[in-house]
Amino acid sequence: MFDRDRWSEIFEAIGKNKLRTFLSGFTVALGILIFTILLGLGNGLLNSFLSSFVDDAQNIIFVRSGNTSKAYKGFQENRKIQFKNEDLEFIKDNYPGQVEFVTPRVYRGGTARYGKESGTYNIRAVNPDHQYLEKTIMMKGRYLNQADIKDRTKNIVIGRLIEKDLFKKEDALGKMLDIDGIPYKIIGVFQDSGGDNEERLIYMSYKTVQLLYGNNDHVSQINLSYNMAMSTEQAIAFSKKIEEDFKERLKVAPEDQSGVRVQSFAEDIKETMVILGGIYMIIFVIGIGTLISGVIGIGNIMTFSVKERTKELGIRKALGASPRSIIAMVLQESVLITSIAGYLGLILGILVLKLIGNNLEKFFILNPKVDTGVIMVATMVLIFFGLLAGYIPARRAARIKPIIALRDE
Amino acid sequence: MIEIKDLHKSYQMGSNSLHVLKGIDFNVKEGELVAIMGSSGSGKSTLLNILGMLDEADSGTYFLDNVPIEGLNETKAAQYRNQFLGFVFQSFNLINYKTALENVALPLYYQRKKRKERIDKALEYLGKVGLAEWATHLPSELSGGQKQRVAIARALAADPKVLLADEPTGALDSKTSYEVMDIIQTINDEGKTILVVTHEPDIADMCKRIVHLKDGVIVEDKKVEQIRASQYVR
């Protein structure tokens, strides 16, 4: 296999039979190229599909309150349900191992002013867990921490677009921002993939808001995420359990749809997974189809190549080449060509995908990319079947009697 | 050198079989130059192919240099061919993408000789057939006579016991034919055993012994006074 003489013999044969080399190499390169591009586009489709879910954590559960729609346990209907800090503690205490992150949200609005610039923005008063639930990405500075909660600090984190609106080209980090007459210190600037509105938000400690606006312990909404180890069914059951528990705590009728509302994406995810499975299936079928046609192409080329070489192989046999050395020569040559051509096809395919980039976003193809491992496996498969496809004609060539091979046409 | 006894060979042609060799007894001693003659269909090429282990007899015995040649598998046959025999074909059968030198060196490659030795030997034999200057040329750049001389050099390179030539001058004009025969005679003078299949009487007369085949049997086997080809070659 690593005989230098044999390799030089093979390199010579490859170098001097350019058409044959080109044909078999071209088939493989084309096969891998198409496979890479199709797989990449498929992944792009997948990416664009997934990107509609990445704004928030996928395992998030929203707990919201409203006005009751039914009289229950002596309470009139249309009673306003108000969450309080104790409801937050209830979630922290009662579902050990099931809750990953949990944060309250207190909604406010305010007019922020820096120098001559001002604007009205929504305020979300939260705790540090909110960063993970909302997938907030810090551009500079830091997010809120436990000390901000405990000490009721007047630290705020602002969206990228607020910095742009109010500070123009200045760096907002560390500056004081006046909101409704109270000065706050900007400790961080964030970005968020949820769109412009998500990037025009102000985050601050929920306890600060509770203190400054009414000195109460009111909470507008509670967001939490369940443990990812849970199955979809378990997650759906878990969100139902929270709903039941809250309705009981806050004396809301179990069938009341508006007093307490718990929303989770578990069911959406379940549907999504089904669609994803479908997309994967299509990619898989296309991939296999491409590979099969590639293998058939290689088989044809190999048959043609061996046929074309019948006479040469006959001469070699007459000069003392053993059948084994004939087979080895033919196969080594084909493996060499398929490997190099496969690699070229792979590089070319990746280049094409790079060029496509996000240009096809209109067609729901986002950031098409391929997993190098998958392509490597595909190349191996092609080489292997190329070998197999080459082996049959090579063996026939090795078996053919030199006298028949050398017969004049 | 060659001893064959009662050699039979038939080919299956559709439903009927064609009996080509009908019991050949034939011996060749070392250093002989034998012409095998006969019209087409007389079985002369078949005989040569069996002698060359390119084909197998149906029955009969064949000893080459006292080695029994029978029931060989492909690998063994290839090894024997490489070790014992050199071939010269009517249509030259050079590998068209290899230079003259590489063609001559090929049997040595299958003898697993070192690269340096292959090149030295190949050059030596190319020189012997007067083509040292053409070593780097491809077959397509050579004339018919030159091609056949390369083929002879190739057949000799592995230093075989016996040289088998199947119509070596069949594709050549008479002048180049004589040049080729001159080389064959020179090699024979050095002691090499050579068998030449031909249907041209003037070529046969340049050998030392003529064997006539007709309808699969030897009808005549005579020693002749050798006509030297050199007198026709300037």
XYZ file of C-alpha atoms in Angstrom:
643
model
C 0.000 0.000 0.000
C 2.793 2.421 0.833
C 5.171 1.114 -1.781
C 6.844 4.178 -3.238
C 7.292 2.569 -6.623
C 3.662 1.682 -6.852
C 2.602 5.195 -5.978
C 4.926 6.685 -8.547
C 3.476 4.235 -11.075
C -0.012 5.442 -10.101
C 0.891 9.123 -10.197
C 2.303 8.569 -13.636
C -0.869 6.861 -14.812
C -2.976 9.672 -13.359
C -0.824 12.421 -14.792
C -0.759 10.946 -18.255
C -4.432 10.048 -18.504
C -5.910 13.430 -17.803
C -9.310 12.848 -19.370
C -9.933 9.730 -17.335
C -8.697 11.418 -14.174
C -10.810 14.470 -14.887
C -13.965 12.448 -15.552
C -13.810 10.371 -12.417
C -12.646 13.296 -10.300
C -15.344 15.530 -11.717
C -18.107 13.065 -10.847
C -16.994 12.820 -7.247
C -16.332 16.535 -6.852
C -19.741 17.334 -8.312
C -21.441 14.798 -6.052
C -19.842 16.198 -2.915
C -20.407 19.766 -4.103
C -24.132 19.195 -4.622
C -24.386 17.272 -1.382
C -22.665 20.073 0.528
C -24.802 22.800 -1.009
C -28.083 20.948 -0.520
C -27.226 20.089 3.041
C -26.152 23.676 3.676
C -29.370 25.089 2.227
C -31.358 22.592 4.280
C -29.533 23.713 7.387
C -30.216 27.303 6.365
C -33.917 26.523 6.228
C -33.606 24.960 9.646
C -31.741 27.983 11.006
C -34.333 30.408 9.760
C -37.034 28.243 11.278
C -35.256 28.062 14.618
C -34.429 31.779 14.679
C -38.104 32.610 15.204
C -37.782 30.933 18.593
C -34.495 32.238 19.839
C -35.675 35.622 21.180
C -36.651 34.050 24.475
C -35.541 30.871 26.122
C -37.472 27.969 24.622
C -38.385 26.514 27.990
C -39.956 29.699 29.313
C -43.286 29.848 31.163
C -45.182 33.118 31.649
C -47.488 33.502 34.654
C -49.843 36.472 34.206
C -52.769 37.806 36.158
C -55.959 39.594 35.163
C -59.515 40.110 36.335
C -61.542 37.081 37.356
C -64.405 36.080 35.113
C -66.279 33.995 37.690
C -67.437 34.454 41.248
C -65.672 31.947 43.466
C -65.460 31.172 47.193
C -67.458 34.222 48.121
C -65.587 36.620 45.874
C -67.350 38.621 43.216
C -66.426 38.187 39.613
C -64.250 40.792 37.873
C -61.907 40.951 40.847
C -58.393 42.122 39.988
C -55.743 39.558 40.821
C -52.455 41.087 41.888
C -49.261 38.997 42.232
C -46.974 39.882 45.100
C -43.439 39.010 46.110
C -44.757 36.071 48.131
C -46.024 34.505 44.905
C -42.499 34.670 43.548
C -41.201 33.012 46.746
C -43.916 30.368 46.382
C -42.505 29.324 43.016
C -38.954 29.347 44.328
C -39.924 27.177 47.301
C -42.424 24.711 45.881
C -40.942 23.236 42.732
C -37.436 22.124 43.630
C -35.476 20.754 40.681
C -38.148 21.763 38.220
C -37.472 25.465 37.965
C -34.324 26.705 36.307
C -34.704 30.499 36.451
C -37.463 32.666 37.850
C -37.979 36.413 37.765
C -40.729 38.854 38.519
C -41.561 41.634 36.140
C -42.944 44.972 37.208
C -43.956 47.107 34.256
C -43.557 50.857 34.295
C -43.107 53.599 31.771
C -41.054 56.722 32.148
C -39.577 59.692 30.405
C -35.846 59.473 30.324
C -33.772 62.577 29.886
C -30.072 63.045 29.183
C -29.002 66.590 28.480
C -31.243 67.967 25.777
C -32.407 64.569 24.567
C -35.386 62.794 26.037
C -37.759 59.952 25.238
C -40.460 57.786 26.749
C -39.491 54.185 27.384
C -40.873 51.063 28.979
C -39.262 49.932 32.182
C -39.045 46.302 33.195
C -38.183 45.828 36.819
C -36.770 42.348 37.234
C -34.233 40.217 39.060
C -30.910 38.933 37.607
C -32.468 35.654 36.330
C -34.292 37.718 33.738
C -31.137 37.992 31.652
C -31.140 34.246 30.959
C -34.870 34.017 30.397
C -34.843 36.850 27.884
C -31.472 35.899 26.362
C -30.290 39.442 26.869
C -26.822 39.959 25.423
C -24.612 42.482 27.221
C -22.699 44.748 24.841
C -20.874 46.554 27.621
C -20.992 46.875 31.375
C -22.911 44.305 33.384
C -26.444 43.140 34.047
C -28.264 43.632 37.353
C -26.983 41.453 40.201
C -28.277 40.283 43.559
C -26.766 43.310 45.339
C -28.831 45.625 43.114
C -31.953 43.765 44.268
C -31.080 43.586 47.937
C -29.847 47.173 48.248
C -32.562 48.598 45.999
C -29.896 50.429 44.004
C -30.710 52.963 41.340
C -28.681 51.098 38.753
C -30.178 50.521 35.311
C -29.351 48.582 32.191
C -30.483 50.197 28.943
C -31.084 48.909 25.439
C -28.705 49.613 22.612
C -31.215 51.882 20.857
C -31.753 54.041 23.953
C -28.044 54.743 24.007
C -28.291 55.634 20.340
C -31.397 57.832 20.876
C -30.213 59.797 23.873
C -26.446 59.656 23.936
C -25.847 59.889 20.181
C -22.176 59.054 19.841
C -21.355 59.277 23.524
C -20.661 56.227 25.656
C -23.626 55.805 28.013
C -21.841 53.467 30.392
C -21.419 55.052 33.817
C -23.525 58.121 32.908
C -26.499 59.229 34.949
C -29.912 59.055 33.300
C -32.849 61.023 34.621
C -36.124 59.097 34.619
C -39.189 61.011 35.787
C -36.959 63.280 37.859
C -34.943 60.536 39.559
C -31.308 60.044 38.501
C -30.189 56.459 37.743
C -26.750 55.174 36.955
C -26.291 53.236 33.725
C -24.309 50.088 34.512
C -24.795 48.251 31.235
C -25.973 48.405 27.620
C -27.582 45.355 26.024
C -28.784 44.047 22.719
C -31.589 41.600 22.036
C -32.612 39.686 18.936
C -36.295 40.326 19.625
C -36.489 43.476 17.519
C -36.320 47.246 18.007
C -38.848 47.374 20.844
C -36.825 44.906 22.865
C -33.804 47.150 22.463
C -35.644 50.252 23.761
C -36.201 48.866 27.251
C -34.818 49.839 30.614
C -34.114 47.123 33.164
C -33.832 47.852 36.855
C -34.194 46.041 40.151
C -37.827 45.117 40.872
C -37.379 46.049 44.514
C -36.205 49.526 43.515
C -39.371 50.038 41.491
C -41.535 48.662 44.270
C -39.928 51.148 46.657
C -39.999 54.212 44.415
C -43.413 53.668 42.880
C -45.859 53.209 45.703
C -43.711 51.371 48.254
C -45.587 48.092 47.758
C -44.657 44.537 46.840
C -46.687 44.257 43.657
C -45.492 42.118 40.778
C -46.988 42.424 37.277
C -45.940 39.078 35.915
C -43.721 36.144 36.781
C -41.494 34.452 34.199
C -39.769 31.174 34.849
C -38.061 28.450 32.917
C -38.436 24.752 33.530
C -35.623 22.260 33.749
C -34.568 21.245 30.220
C -34.288 17.647 31.345
C -38.084 17.496 31.355
C -39.842 15.960 28.394
C -42.385 18.012 26.503
C -45.211 16.122 28.212
C -43.713 16.718 31.652
C -43.296 20.398 30.840
C -46.926 20.710 29.776
C -47.998 18.977 32.999
C -45.716 21.248 35.020
C -47.233 24.434 33.606
C -50.718 23.046 34.317
C -49.662 22.344 37.902
C -48.462 25.919 38.373
C -51.758 27.213 37.015
C -53.765 25.019 39.417
C -51.607 25.967 42.396
C -51.854 29.674 41.655
C -55.598 29.523 41.172
C -55.921 27.828 44.503
C -53.574 30.281 46.258
C -55.315 33.327 44.830
C -58.812 31.839 45.102
C -59.582 31.838 41.416
C -62.063 29.303 40.041
C -60.243 26.399 38.397
C -62.127 26.931 35.143
C -61.528 30.705 35.157
C -59.563 31.564 32.043
C -58.678 35.158 32.845
C -57.813 35.464 36.532
C -54.541 33.584 36.281
C -53.018 32.666 32.944
C -50.035 30.397 32.535
C -48.494 30.217 29.086
C -45.707 27.897 28.066
C -44.136 27.121 24.717
C -43.905 23.436 25.444
C -46.774 22.605 23.116
C -45.472 24.941 20.421
C -42.107 23.280 20.734
C -43.747 19.917 20.301
C -45.285 21.066 17.029
C -42.046 22.687 16.006
C -40.181 19.468 16.592
C -42.574 17.633 14.289
C -41.955 20.178 11.526
C -38.206 20.088 12.197
C -38.326 16.325 11.922
C -39.986 16.763 8.536
C -37.292 19.145 7.353
C -34.574 16.824 8.611
C -36.227 13.978 6.748
C -36.276 15.951 3.500
C -32.612 16.896 3.908
C -31.757 13.294 4.672
C -33.611 11.959 1.625
C -32.021 14.560 -0.652
C -28.601 13.816 0.803
C -28.958 10.072 0.361
C -30.274 10.589 -3.155
C -27.298 12.762 -4.069
C -24.895 10.238 -2.603
C -26.519 7.361 -4.471
C -26.332 9.199 -7.776
C -22.712 10.049 -6.982
C -21.929 6.404 -6.302
C -23.618 5.326 -9.523
C -21.641 7.973 -11.389
C -18.389 6.714 -9.918
C -19.338 3.156 -10.757
C -19.961 4.114 -14.379
C -16.718 6.016 -14.628
C -14.796 3.150 -13.084
C -16.313 0.675 -15.515
C -15.462 2.978 -18.390
C -11.968 3.557 -17.040
C -11.218 -0.131 -16.666
C -12.677 -0.878 -20.078
C -10.456 1.759 -21.596
C -7.465 0.253 -19.850
C -8.197 -3.353 -20.792
C -5.380 -3.448 -23.289
C -2.882 -1.784 -20.976
C -3.816 -4.160 -18.173
C -3.443 -7.090 -20.583
C 0.054 -5.911 -21.494
C 0.920 -5.569 -17.839
C -0.322 -9.084 -17.202
C 1.700 -10.451 -20.103
C 4.740 -8.757 -18.582
C 4.144 -10.419 -15.251
C 1.652 -8.341 -13.296
C -0.306 -10.500 -10.869
C -4.096 -10.117 -10.718
C -3.739 -8.663 -7.242
C -1.376 -5.963 -8.356
C -3.769 -5.049 -11.186
C -6.694 -4.712 -8.789
C -4.611 -2.796 -6.285
C -3.400 -0.410 -8.951
C -6.873 0.343 -10.278
C -8.347 0.786 -6.803
C -5.516 2.849 -5.373
C -5.784 5.153 -8.311
C -9.521 5.549 -7.859
C -9.231 6.121 -4.110
C -6.601 8.774 -4.669
C -8.711 10.552 -7.249
C -11.947 10.312 -5.283
C -10.295 11.555 -2.080
C -8.703 14.571 -3.703
C -11.739 15.348 -5.828
C -14.052 14.837 -2.860
C -11.985 17.275 -0.846
C -12.062 19.821 -3.668
C -15.835 19.437 -3.960
C -16.154 19.962 -0.229
C -14.039 23.121 -0.248
C -15.925 24.440 -3.259
C -19.281 23.662 -1.627
C -18.321 25.460 1.567
C -17.144 28.422 -0.512
C -20.461 28.551 -2.362
C -22.340 28.445 0.942
C -20.126 31.271 2.245
C -20.953 33.288 -0.869
C -24.667 32.646 -0.421
C -24.368 33.724 3.211
C -27.543 35.505 4.215
C -28.456 36.584 0.672
C -31.314 34.079 0.552
C -32.970 35.215 3.757
C -36.029 36.095 1.675
C -36.401 32.400 0.862
C -36.179 31.408 4.526
C -32.573 30.322 4.197
C -30.500 31.762 6.990
C -26.766 31.263 7.399
C -26.471 28.014 5.406
C -23.662 25.925 6.853
C -22.626 22.318 6.944
C -21.211 20.169 9.647
C -17.735 19.153 8.450
C -18.135 15.790 10.152
C -21.218 14.960 8.102
C -19.435 15.886 4.879
C -16.405 13.830 5.863
C -18.653 10.843 6.408
C -20.315 11.497 3.052
C -16.906 11.636 1.361
C -15.905 8.388 3.055
C -19.132 6.790 1.862
C -18.412 7.964 -1.679
C -14.857 6.649 -1.522
C -16.022 3.358 -0.090
C -18.692 2.830 -2.714
C -16.314 4.109 -5.356
C -13.986 1.339 -4.240
C -16.761 -1.187 -4.359
C -17.923 0.067 -7.736
C -14.344 -0.006 -8.975
C -13.590 -3.405 -7.514
C -16.005 -5.301 -9.714
C -14.623 -4.063 -13.068
C -11.066 -4.168 -11.668
C -11.475 -7.800 -10.732
C -12.913 -8.572 -14.131
C -9.962 -6.823 -15.737
C -7.559 -8.789 -13.568
C -9.252 -12.037 -14.551
C -9.395 -11.381 -18.244
C -6.867 -13.460 -20.115
C -4.086 -11.326 -21.504
C -4.626 -13.016 -24.849
C -8.131 -11.625 -25.052
C -7.051 -8.207 -23.862
C -4.257 -8.129 -26.423
C -6.335 -9.357 -29.328
C -6.244 -6.870 -32.169
C -9.513 -5.190 -32.878
C 14.085 -25.904 -22.954
C 10.550 -26.524 -24.206
C 8.994 -29.974 -24.178
C 5.374 -30.481 -25.127
C 3.566 -33.758 -25.616
C 0.195 -34.500 -27.141
C -1.173 -31.000 -26.730
C -4.881 -30.512 -27.469
C -6.917 -27.355 -27.526
C -10.422 -26.625 -28.728
C -12.524 -23.485 -28.629
C -16.199 -23.362 -27.989
C -17.830 -21.518 -30.878
C -21.443 -21.282 -29.906
C -22.909 -24.775 -30.029
C -20.068 -26.495 -31.922
C -16.514 -26.695 -30.706
C -13.507 -25.967 -32.874
C -10.602 -28.368 -32.427
C -7.595 -26.119 -33.019
C -4.648 -28.189 -31.778
C -4.933 -31.900 -32.372
C -2.026 -33.453 -30.547
C 1.196 -31.488 -30.849
C 4.538 -33.038 -29.911
C 7.294 -30.502 -30.018
C 10.677 -29.896 -28.393
C 12.929 -26.880 -28.490
C 16.495 -26.932 -27.215
C 18.298 -23.995 -25.708
C 19.674 -21.520 -28.274
C 17.338 -22.534 -31.071
C 15.622 -20.045 -33.386
C 12.409 -21.680 -34.518
C 9.865 -20.396 -37.024
C 6.329 -21.681 -36.643
C 4.566 -21.414 -39.954
C 1.113 -22.109 -41.186
C -1.848 -20.475 -42.834
C -4.319 -18.592 -40.750
C -6.428 -21.011 -38.735
C -3.661 -23.608 -38.634
C -3.341 -23.112 -34.884
C 0.071 -21.453 -34.804
C -0.968 -18.481 -32.679
C -2.874 -20.744 -30.307
C 0.261 -22.843 -29.876
C 2.314 -19.751 -29.149
C -0.247 -18.492 -26.641
C -0.177 -21.790 -24.808
C 3.597 -21.738 -24.816
C 3.391 -18.193 -23.473
C 0.981 -19.200 -20.708
C -1.432 -16.668 -22.097
C -3.803 -19.512 -22.777
C -4.250 -22.986 -21.352
C -4.240 -26.329 -23.142
C -7.110 -28.760 -22.660
C -4.789 -31.743 -22.368
C -1.178 -32.705 -22.831
C 1.995 -31.869 -20.944
C 4.204 -28.825 -21.164
C 7.599 -28.432 -19.524
C 9.407 -25.114 -19.661
C 13.035 -25.309 -18.483
C 12.045 -28.547 -16.746
C 9.229 -26.844 -14.852
C 5.806 -28.432 -15.428
C 3.336 -25.837 -16.647
C -0.114 -26.948 -15.669
C -2.968 -25.977 -13.450
C -1.380 -22.611 -12.781
C -3.404 -20.002 -11.030
C -3.296 -16.486 -12.413
C -0.742 -15.238 -9.926
C 1.628 -18.127 -10.554
C 1.227 -17.808 -14.316
C 2.024 -14.113 -14.082
C 5.114 -14.900 -12.056
C 6.300 -17.552 -14.571
C 5.639 -15.278 -17.519
C 7.683 -12.596 -15.863
C 10.498 -14.977 -15.026
C 10.666 -17.229 -18.105
C 9.165 -15.460 -21.074
C 9.489 -12.366 -23.186
C 6.768 -11.425 -25.650
C 6.882 -9.600 -28.937
C 3.521 -8.947 -30.563
C 2.498 -8.055 -34.075
C 0.826 -4.872 -32.874
C 3.756 -3.993 -30.562
C 1.483 -3.537 -27.514
C 3.474 -0.744 -25.977
C 1.740 1.267 -23.256
C 1.007 4.469 -25.090
C 1.400 6.892 -22.213
C 4.801 5.574 -21.204
C 8.069 6.539 -22.868
C 10.226 3.959 -24.637
C 12.420 3.721 -21.547
C 9.475 3.262 -19.176
C 7.992 0.594 -21.408
C 11.237 -1.351 -21.391
C 11.566 -0.964 -17.623
C 8.041 -2.263 -16.919
C 8.818 -6.025 -16.667
C 11.613 -5.142 -14.252
C 9.086 -3.264 -12.134
C 7.115 -6.485 -11.848
C 10.335 -8.246 -10.873
C 10.513 -5.770 -7.993
C 13.880 -4.456 -9.075
C 15.059 -1.140 -7.654
C 14.327 1.996 -9.634
C 17.974 2.702 -10.425
C 18.540 -0.841 -11.649
C 15.405 -0.708 -13.785
C 16.537 2.425 -15.551
C 20.097 1.203 -16.096
C 18.938 -2.120 -17.497
C 16.263 -0.531 -19.666
C 18.800 1.880 -21.116
C 21.196 -0.972 -21.769
C 18.599 -2.933 -23.742
C 17.385 0.134 -25.597
C 20.994 0.631 -26.642
C 21.118 -2.966 -27.780
C 18.270 -2.365 -30.245
C 19.875 0.937 -31.269
C 17.303 3.249 -29.688
C 19.183 4.737 -26.746
C 18.600 8.203 -28.134
C 14.852 7.614 -28.290
C 14.510 6.686 -24.632
C 12.331 9.647 -23.675
C 10.009 9.408 -26.677
C 6.453 8.179 -26.493
C 5.405 5.267 -28.748
C 3.339 7.682 -30.839
C 6.560 9.466 -31.776
C 8.237 6.301 -33.046
C 8.011 4.523 -36.412
C 6.631 0.976 -36.633
C 10.101 -0.532 -36.798
C 11.238 1.499 -33.820
C 8.185 0.448 -31.835
C 8.915 -3.205 -32.518
C 12.522 -2.710 -31.456
C 11.310 -1.128 -28.192
C 9.022 -4.145 -27.746
C 11.986 -6.480 -28.291
C 14.065 -4.541 -25.772
C 11.170 -4.815 -23.343
C 10.882 -8.557 -23.921
C 14.601 -8.946 -23.274
C 14.819 -6.643 -20.264
C 13.602 -9.270 -17.820
C 16.223 -11.689 -19.179
C 13.729 -14.434 -20.057
C 14.579 -18.031 -20.936
C 12.525 -17.910 -24.108
C 11.488 -15.080 -26.430
C 8.115 -15.573 -28.089
C 7.401 -13.433 -31.147
C 3.923 -13.488 -32.687
C 4.164 -12.183 -36.257
C 6.808 -9.654 -35.187
C 7.105 -8.324 -38.741
C 3.426 -8.582 -39.632
C 2.843 -4.859 -39.406
C 6.125 -3.779 -40.971
C 7.391 -3.242 -44.528
C 10.077 -5.599 -45.750
C 13.004 -3.275 -45.070
C 12.079 -2.742 -41.427
C 11.122 -6.408 -41.202
C 14.699 -7.330 -42.025
C 16.013 -4.815 -39.504
C 13.879 -6.448 -36.836
C 14.956 -9.932 -37.919
C 18.582 -8.784 -37.825
C 18.124 -7.880 -34.184
C 16.377 -11.184 -33.473
C 19.235 -13.078 -35.114
C 21.811 -11.120 -33.112
C 20.028 -11.950 -29.872
C 19.827 -15.600 -30.909
C 23.544 -15.538 -31.668
C 24.069 -14.568 -28.042
C 22.302 -17.775 -27.028
C 18.691 -16.786 -26.426
C 16.022 -19.319 -27.376
C 13.514 -17.693 -29.727
C 10.233 -18.823 -31.280
C 8.818 -16.798 -34.159
C 5.321 -17.267 -35.484
C 5.083 -16.075 -39.070
C 3.368 -16.768 -42.357
C 6.042 -15.095 -44.458
C 8.508 -17.621 -45.984
C 11.366 -15.102 -46.219
C 11.108 -14.414 -42.484
C 10.952 -18.145 -41.730
C 14.064 -18.692 -43.786
C 15.941 -16.394 -41.456
C 15.403 -18.860 -38.632
C 17.348 -22.093 -38.033
C 14.391 -24.433 -37.949
C 10.924 -24.299 -39.497
C 7.884 -26.047 -38.076
C 4.843 -26.210 -40.345
C 1.413 -26.443 -38.828
C -1.658 -27.413 -40.759
C -5.119 -28.008 -39.326
C -3.790 -28.346 -35.813
C -1.002 -30.845 -36.427
C 2.686 -30.493 -37.271
C 3.101 -31.551 -40.893
C 6.755 -30.637 -41.311
C 9.679 -29.959 -38.973
C 13.006 -29.239 -40.634
C 16.323 -27.607 -39.957
C 17.233 -24.912 -42.520
C 20.282 -23.004 -43.571
C 19.829 -19.610 -41.948
C 19.714 -16.586 -44.222
C 21.289 -13.644 -42.453
C 19.128 -10.539 -42.418
C 22.154 -8.291 -42.086
C 22.878 -8.543 -45.825
C 19.587 -6.702 -46.531
C 20.303 -4.053 -43.952
C 22.647 -1.275 -44.861
